[in-house]
C-alpha atoms as one frame of an Amber mdcrd trajectory, in Angstrom:
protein
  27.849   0.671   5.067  29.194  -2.601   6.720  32.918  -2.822   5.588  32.420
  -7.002   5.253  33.712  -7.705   1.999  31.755 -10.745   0.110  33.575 -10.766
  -3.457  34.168  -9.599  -6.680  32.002  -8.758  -9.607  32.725  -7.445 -13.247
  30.512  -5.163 -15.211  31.132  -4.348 -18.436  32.180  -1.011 -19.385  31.903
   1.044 -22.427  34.895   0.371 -23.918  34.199  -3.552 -23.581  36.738  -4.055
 -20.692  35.762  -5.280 -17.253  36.009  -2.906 -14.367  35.760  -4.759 -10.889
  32.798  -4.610  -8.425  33.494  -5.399  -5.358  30.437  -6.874  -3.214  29.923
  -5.995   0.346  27.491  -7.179   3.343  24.738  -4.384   2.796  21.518  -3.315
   4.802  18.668  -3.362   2.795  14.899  -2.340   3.902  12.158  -3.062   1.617
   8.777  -0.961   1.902   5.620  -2.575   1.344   1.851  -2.321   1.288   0.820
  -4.831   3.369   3.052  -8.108   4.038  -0.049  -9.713   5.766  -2.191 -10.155
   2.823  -1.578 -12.083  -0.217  -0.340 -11.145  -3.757   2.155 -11.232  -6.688
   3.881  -7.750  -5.208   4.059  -9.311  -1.482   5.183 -12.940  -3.261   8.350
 -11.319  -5.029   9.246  -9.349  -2.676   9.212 -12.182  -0.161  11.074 -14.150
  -2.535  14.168 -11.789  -3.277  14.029 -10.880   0.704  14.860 -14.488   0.968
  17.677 -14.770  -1.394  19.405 -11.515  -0.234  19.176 -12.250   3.322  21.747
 -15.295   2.818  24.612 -12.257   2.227  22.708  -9.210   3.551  20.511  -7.780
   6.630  17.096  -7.400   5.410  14.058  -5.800   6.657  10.658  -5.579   5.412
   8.499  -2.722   6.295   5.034  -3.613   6.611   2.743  -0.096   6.294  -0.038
  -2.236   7.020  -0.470  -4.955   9.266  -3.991  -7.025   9.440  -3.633  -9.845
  10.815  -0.842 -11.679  13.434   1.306 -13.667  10.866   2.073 -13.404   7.057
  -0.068 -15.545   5.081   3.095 -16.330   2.744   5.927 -17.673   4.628   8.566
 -15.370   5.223  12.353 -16.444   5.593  12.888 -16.237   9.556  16.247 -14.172
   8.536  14.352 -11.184   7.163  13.209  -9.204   9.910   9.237  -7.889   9.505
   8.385  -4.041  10.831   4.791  -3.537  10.505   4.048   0.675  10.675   0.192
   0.359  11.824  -2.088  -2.381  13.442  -5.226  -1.981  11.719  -6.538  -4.485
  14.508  -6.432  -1.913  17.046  -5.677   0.948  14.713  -8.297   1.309  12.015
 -10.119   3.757  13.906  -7.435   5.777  15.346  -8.724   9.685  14.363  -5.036
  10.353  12.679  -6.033   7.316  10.346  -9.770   8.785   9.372  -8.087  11.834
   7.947  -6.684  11.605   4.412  -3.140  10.870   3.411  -1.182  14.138   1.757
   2.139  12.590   0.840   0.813   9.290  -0.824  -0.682  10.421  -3.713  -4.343
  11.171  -4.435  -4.606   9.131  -7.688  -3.050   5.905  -6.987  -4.846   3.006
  -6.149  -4.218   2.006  -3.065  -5.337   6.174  -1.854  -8.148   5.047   0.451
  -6.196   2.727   2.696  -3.601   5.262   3.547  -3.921   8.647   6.188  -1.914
  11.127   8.034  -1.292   8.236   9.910   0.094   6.073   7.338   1.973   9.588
   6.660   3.311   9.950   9.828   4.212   6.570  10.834   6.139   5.857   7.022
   7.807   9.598   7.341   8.974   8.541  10.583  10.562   5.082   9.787  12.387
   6.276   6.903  14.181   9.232   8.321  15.465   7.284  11.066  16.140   4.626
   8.540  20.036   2.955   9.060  19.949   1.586   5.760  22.099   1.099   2.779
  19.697   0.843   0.094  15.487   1.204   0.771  13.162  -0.042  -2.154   9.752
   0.984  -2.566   7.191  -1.888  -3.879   4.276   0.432  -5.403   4.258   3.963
  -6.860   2.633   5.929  -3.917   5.580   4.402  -1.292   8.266   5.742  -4.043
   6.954   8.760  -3.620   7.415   8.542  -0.035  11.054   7.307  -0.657  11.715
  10.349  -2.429  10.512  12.877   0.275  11.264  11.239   3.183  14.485   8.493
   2.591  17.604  10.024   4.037  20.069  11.127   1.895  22.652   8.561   2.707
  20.556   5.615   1.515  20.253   4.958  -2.100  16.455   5.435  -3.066  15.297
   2.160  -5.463  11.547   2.772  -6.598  10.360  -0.896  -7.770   7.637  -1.134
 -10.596   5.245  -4.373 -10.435   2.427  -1.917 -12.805   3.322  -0.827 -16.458
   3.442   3.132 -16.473   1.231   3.089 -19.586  -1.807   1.573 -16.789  -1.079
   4.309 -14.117  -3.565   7.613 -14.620  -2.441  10.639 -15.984  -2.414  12.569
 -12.726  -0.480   9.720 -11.012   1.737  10.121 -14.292   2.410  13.814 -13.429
   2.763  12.846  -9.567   5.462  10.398 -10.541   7.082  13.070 -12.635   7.566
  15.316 -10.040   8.943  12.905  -7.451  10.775  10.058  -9.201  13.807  12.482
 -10.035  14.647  12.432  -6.296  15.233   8.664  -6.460  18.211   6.928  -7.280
  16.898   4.165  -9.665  13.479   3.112 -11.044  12.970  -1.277 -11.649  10.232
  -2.115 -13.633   9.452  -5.696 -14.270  10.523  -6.280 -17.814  12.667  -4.235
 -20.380   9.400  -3.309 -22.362   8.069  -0.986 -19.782  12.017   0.536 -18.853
  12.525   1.696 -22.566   8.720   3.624 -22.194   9.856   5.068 -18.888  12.834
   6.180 -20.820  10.881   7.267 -23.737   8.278   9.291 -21.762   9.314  10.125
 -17.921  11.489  13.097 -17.767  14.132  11.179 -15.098  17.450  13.017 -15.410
  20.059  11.495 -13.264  17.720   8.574 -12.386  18.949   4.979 -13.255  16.154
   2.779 -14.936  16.784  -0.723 -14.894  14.361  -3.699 -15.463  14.573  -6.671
 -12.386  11.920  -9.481 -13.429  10.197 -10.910 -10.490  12.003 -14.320  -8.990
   9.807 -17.861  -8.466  11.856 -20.213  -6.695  12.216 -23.971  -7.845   8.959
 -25.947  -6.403   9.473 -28.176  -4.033   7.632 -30.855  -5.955   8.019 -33.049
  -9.054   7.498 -31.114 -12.034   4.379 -31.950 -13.977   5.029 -35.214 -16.639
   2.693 -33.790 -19.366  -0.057 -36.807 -18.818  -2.469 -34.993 -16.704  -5.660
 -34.334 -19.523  -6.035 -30.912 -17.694  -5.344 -27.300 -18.383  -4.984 -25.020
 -15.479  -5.454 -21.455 -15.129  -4.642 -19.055 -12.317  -5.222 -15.876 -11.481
  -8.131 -12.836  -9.673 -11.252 -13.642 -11.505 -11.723  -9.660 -12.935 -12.577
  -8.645 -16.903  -8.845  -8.581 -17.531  -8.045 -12.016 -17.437 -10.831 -13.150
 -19.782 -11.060 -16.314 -17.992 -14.474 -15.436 -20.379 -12.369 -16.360 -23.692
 -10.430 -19.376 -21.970 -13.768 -20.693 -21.542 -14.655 -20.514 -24.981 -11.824
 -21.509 -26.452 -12.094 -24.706 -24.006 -15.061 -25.639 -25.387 -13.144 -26.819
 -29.052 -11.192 -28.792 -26.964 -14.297 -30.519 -24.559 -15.615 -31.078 -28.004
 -12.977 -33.007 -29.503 -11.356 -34.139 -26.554 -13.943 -35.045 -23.837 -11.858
 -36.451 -20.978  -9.760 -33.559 -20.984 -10.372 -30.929 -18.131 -10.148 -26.936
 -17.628  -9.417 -25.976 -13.901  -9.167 -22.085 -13.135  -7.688 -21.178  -9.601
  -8.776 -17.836  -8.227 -11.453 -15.775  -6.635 -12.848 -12.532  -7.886 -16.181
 -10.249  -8.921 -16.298 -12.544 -12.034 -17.108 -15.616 -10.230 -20.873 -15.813
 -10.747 -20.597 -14.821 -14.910 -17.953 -17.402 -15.272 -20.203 -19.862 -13.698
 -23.098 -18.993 -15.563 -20.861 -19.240 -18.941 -19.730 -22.262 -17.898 -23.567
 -23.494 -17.121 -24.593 -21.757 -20.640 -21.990 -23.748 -22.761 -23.078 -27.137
 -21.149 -19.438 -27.298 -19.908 -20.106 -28.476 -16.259 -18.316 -31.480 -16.262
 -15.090 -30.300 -18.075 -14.639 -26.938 -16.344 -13.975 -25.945 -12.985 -13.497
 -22.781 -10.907 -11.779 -23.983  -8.536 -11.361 -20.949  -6.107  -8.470 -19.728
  -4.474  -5.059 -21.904  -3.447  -1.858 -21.512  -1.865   0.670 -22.137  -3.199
  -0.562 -23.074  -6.281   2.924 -25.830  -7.078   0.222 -29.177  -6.317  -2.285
 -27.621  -8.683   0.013 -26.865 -11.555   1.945 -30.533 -11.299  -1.649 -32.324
 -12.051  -2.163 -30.202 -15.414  -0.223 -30.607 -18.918  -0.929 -27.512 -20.038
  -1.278 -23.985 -18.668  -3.183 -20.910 -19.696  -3.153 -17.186 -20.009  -5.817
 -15.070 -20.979  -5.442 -11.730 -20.189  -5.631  -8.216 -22.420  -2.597  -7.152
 -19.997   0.366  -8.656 -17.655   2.882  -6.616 -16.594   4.779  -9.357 -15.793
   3.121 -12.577 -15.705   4.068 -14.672 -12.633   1.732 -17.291 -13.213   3.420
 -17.947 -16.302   6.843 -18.333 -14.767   5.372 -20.455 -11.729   4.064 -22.804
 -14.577   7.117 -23.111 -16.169   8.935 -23.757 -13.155   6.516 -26.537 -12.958
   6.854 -28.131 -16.414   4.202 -26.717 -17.844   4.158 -24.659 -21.426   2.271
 -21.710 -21.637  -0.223 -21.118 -23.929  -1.077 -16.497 -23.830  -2.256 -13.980
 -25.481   1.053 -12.187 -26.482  -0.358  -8.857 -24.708   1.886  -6.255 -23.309
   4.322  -6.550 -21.400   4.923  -9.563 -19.736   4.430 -12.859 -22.161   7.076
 -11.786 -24.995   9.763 -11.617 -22.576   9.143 -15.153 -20.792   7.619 -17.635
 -23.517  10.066 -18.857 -26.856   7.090 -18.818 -28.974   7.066 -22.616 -30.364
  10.276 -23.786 -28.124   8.431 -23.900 -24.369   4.849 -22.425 -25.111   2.849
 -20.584 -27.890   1.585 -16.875 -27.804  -1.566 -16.042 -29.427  -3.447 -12.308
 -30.391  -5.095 -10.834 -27.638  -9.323 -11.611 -27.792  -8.478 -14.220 -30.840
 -10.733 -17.131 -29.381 -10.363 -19.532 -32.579  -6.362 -19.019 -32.466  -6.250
 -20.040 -28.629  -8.116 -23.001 -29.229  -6.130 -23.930 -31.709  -2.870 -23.153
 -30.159  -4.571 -25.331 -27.189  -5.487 -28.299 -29.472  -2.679 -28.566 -30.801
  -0.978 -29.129 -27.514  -3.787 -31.619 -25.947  -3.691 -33.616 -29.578   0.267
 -33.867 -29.560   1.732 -35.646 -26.381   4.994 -35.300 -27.687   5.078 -32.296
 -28.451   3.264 -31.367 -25.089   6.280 -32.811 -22.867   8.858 -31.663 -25.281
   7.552 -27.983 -24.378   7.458 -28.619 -20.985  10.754 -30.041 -20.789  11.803
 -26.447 -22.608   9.488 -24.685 -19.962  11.321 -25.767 -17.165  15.021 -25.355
 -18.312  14.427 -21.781 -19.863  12.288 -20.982 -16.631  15.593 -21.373 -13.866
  16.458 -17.448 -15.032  13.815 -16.337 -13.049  15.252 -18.517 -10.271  15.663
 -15.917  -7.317  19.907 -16.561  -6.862  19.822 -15.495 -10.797  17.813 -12.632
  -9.817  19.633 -11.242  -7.037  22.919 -11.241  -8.781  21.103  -8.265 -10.876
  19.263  -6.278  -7.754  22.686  -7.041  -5.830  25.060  -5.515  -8.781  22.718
  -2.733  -9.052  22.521  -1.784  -5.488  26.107  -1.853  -5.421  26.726  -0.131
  -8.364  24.483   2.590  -7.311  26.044   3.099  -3.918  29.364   3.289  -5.501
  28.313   5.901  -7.653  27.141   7.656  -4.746  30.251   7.399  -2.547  32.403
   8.688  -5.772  30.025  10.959  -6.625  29.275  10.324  -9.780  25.947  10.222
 -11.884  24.373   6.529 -11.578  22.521   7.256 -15.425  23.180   8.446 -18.448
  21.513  10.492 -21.293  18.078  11.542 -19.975  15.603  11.382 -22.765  14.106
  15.260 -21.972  12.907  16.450 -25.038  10.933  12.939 -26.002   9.546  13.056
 -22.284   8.272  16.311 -22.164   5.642  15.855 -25.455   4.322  13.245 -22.979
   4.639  15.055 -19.863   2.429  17.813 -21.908  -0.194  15.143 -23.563  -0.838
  13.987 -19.545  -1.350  17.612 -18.304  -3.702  17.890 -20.769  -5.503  14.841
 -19.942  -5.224  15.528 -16.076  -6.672  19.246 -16.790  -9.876  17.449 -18.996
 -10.516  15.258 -16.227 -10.680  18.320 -13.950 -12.851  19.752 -16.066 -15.399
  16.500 -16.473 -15.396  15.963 -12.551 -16.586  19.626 -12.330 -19.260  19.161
 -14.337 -20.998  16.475 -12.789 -19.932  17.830  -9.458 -22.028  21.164 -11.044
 -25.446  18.722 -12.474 -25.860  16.936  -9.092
């Protein structure tokens, strides 16, 4: 590790003194999907990339690449490494043959290949880094079989473990212990990784995504529209938004609903919208980036959906001086929105309470820029230098451990994990079992 000293830390200890930390000039190498395309994972990680690199040398490692420049600007500091060209690669033999190290059950399965293998095994053993953090389950598992010992091994979370499949559960199981510390996005989702994952020795530590200040204004609370971002797909019930709008289009007709996003739900939406007579107060208003100008023209923003497991669009609108009217689902929400001090949080699928939590807003301006006043204040602690004081202090705390050689966690929680551990190999097993069986009536 560089021997360039930056400063001084403190970190509480268990006796409530302060033990020194001292800060050094690290490398750092991020490992990502695909840093051509866009989306909340690729956002974040650009964003604390950016924020580290003005103490650190970062790289991004790009599995993918698809196209000749980012589509989100990337900090000319941060050096990009993209693994395989699918513009001349995609129909390299190597990449027509499944993937064996990424596994099987996660999402991303079909876009990876013994290429993908080869070319990710290869960059991290040769890897002259510090710390290397994985950005999506199947890449931690990559970490953990092919990082080099010498770097500390930090698997980031942007999914809740409750939404990954049983099989990618007992996939996780079996790697993760080789890693040095796990990051989901809020402290919901750490305590169930500590409450079901069988992690001995593994740190688990929630990091919240980082949205830097815009570089606008921030909304005055006059605009007479509520805005709504996000992929149009069931989970966002964009569907209930809709109808919850349509109490507010009744009673207040010069007030507008604009939705920002593209998806398989387009054509419903727009047929709901049609159905409810709402044509001239609702809009879908397709995809935009970055979505700062949008947010500044609207009062009032929106969340819908039966599951965030974080919720950027809710911190972006805060940032922008908007409150934030959600569902309270898990996990996100509760940890960014006061209820009543910069936004409300409502029952998931309770249409008559979101309108009402919305009318309440659009009938009281006060009220309305009060919130939004709130919104942007309490928003500045997911400011990206606030959130790179954590990810530095962990990395550093973790490599310390390492060169003392010490443990970097504490308890594990091994006897909770494993009734979990058991319920998923049953679950994995009945799967088995179904696939078989219409494998066996086709």
């Amino acid at each position: 590790m560089s021997t360039r000293q930056l400063g001084v830390a403190c970190n509480r200890t268990g006796n409530h003194t302060f033990e020194p930390i001292v800060l050094y000039c690290m490398r750092i190498s991020f490992l990502i999907h695909n840093a051509y395309a866009i989306g909340g994972t690729i956002t974040t990680t650009f964003n604390l990339a950016r924020a580290l690199a003005d103490r650190h040398e970062v790289e991004i490692i790009s599995v993918l690449r698809s196209r000749e420049r980012p589509s989100i600007a990337l900090d000319p500091r941060v050096r990009l490494r993209p693994l395989v060209d699918l513009r001349h690669e995609k129909d390299d033999p190597r990449h027509l043959t499944p993937a064996e190290v990424f596994p099987s059950s996660e999402y991303r399965y079909s876009e990876y290949s013994a290429l993908t293998d080869e070319r990710i095994g290869a960059a991290l053993a040769s890897l002259d880094a510090d710390v290397v953090v994985g950005t999506r389950p199947g890449l931690n598992v990559h970490l953990a079989v092919h990082a080099p010992a010498r770097s500390v091994r930090v698997g980031q979370e942007h999914l809740a473990l409750g939404h990954h499949p049983p099989r990618l559960r007992k996939a996780l199981r079996r790697a993760y212990p080789r890693l040095d510390a796990i990051t989901p996005v809020t402290e919901a989702d750490s305590a169930v990784y500590r409450r079901t994952m069988r992690l001995p020795g593994v740190r688990v530590q929630a990091l919240p995504n980082s949205v830097p200040a815009p570089g606008l204004a921030p909304a005055d609370g006059r605009g007479r529209i509520v805005v709504a971002a996000g992929r149009l797909t069931p989970v966002k019930r964009f569907d209930l938004l809709i109808d919850a709008f349509a109490a507010v289009a009744a009673a207040y007709p010069d007030w507008q609903l604009r939705i920002y996003g593209r998806g398989e739900e387009r054509e419903r939406l727009r047929a709901h919208i049609d159905r409810l007579g709402l044509y001239n107060n609702v809009f879908l208003m397709g995809a935009v980036t970055p979505m700062e100008s949008e947010w500044v023209k609207g009062s009032i923003a929106a969340v819908t959906s039966e599951f965030e497991s974080f919720g950027m669009t809710i911190v972006e609108a805060m940032r922008c001086g908007l409150p934030v009217v959600s569902t309270d689902c898990p996990y996100g929400p509760r940890e960014i929105i006061a209820d009543g001090e910069d936004g409300r949080l409502v029952p998931v699928g309770d249409r008559d309470a979101l309108a009402g939590a919305l009318l309440d807003l659009v009938g009281d301006d006060e009220l309305r820029r009060s919130m939004g006043r709130n919104a942007l204040e309490n928003s500045r602690r997911f400011g990206p230098e606030h959130v790179v004081g954590r990810a530095e202090r962990l990395f550093e705390e973790l490599l310390a451990a390492r060169r003392e050689g010490r443990p970097v966690a504490g308890t594990s929680h091994t006897l909770a994990s494993s009734g979990f551990a058991a319920r998923d190999a049953v679950l994995v097993a009945a799967g088995s079992v179904m696939r078989a069986a219409r494998r066996a009536r086709r």
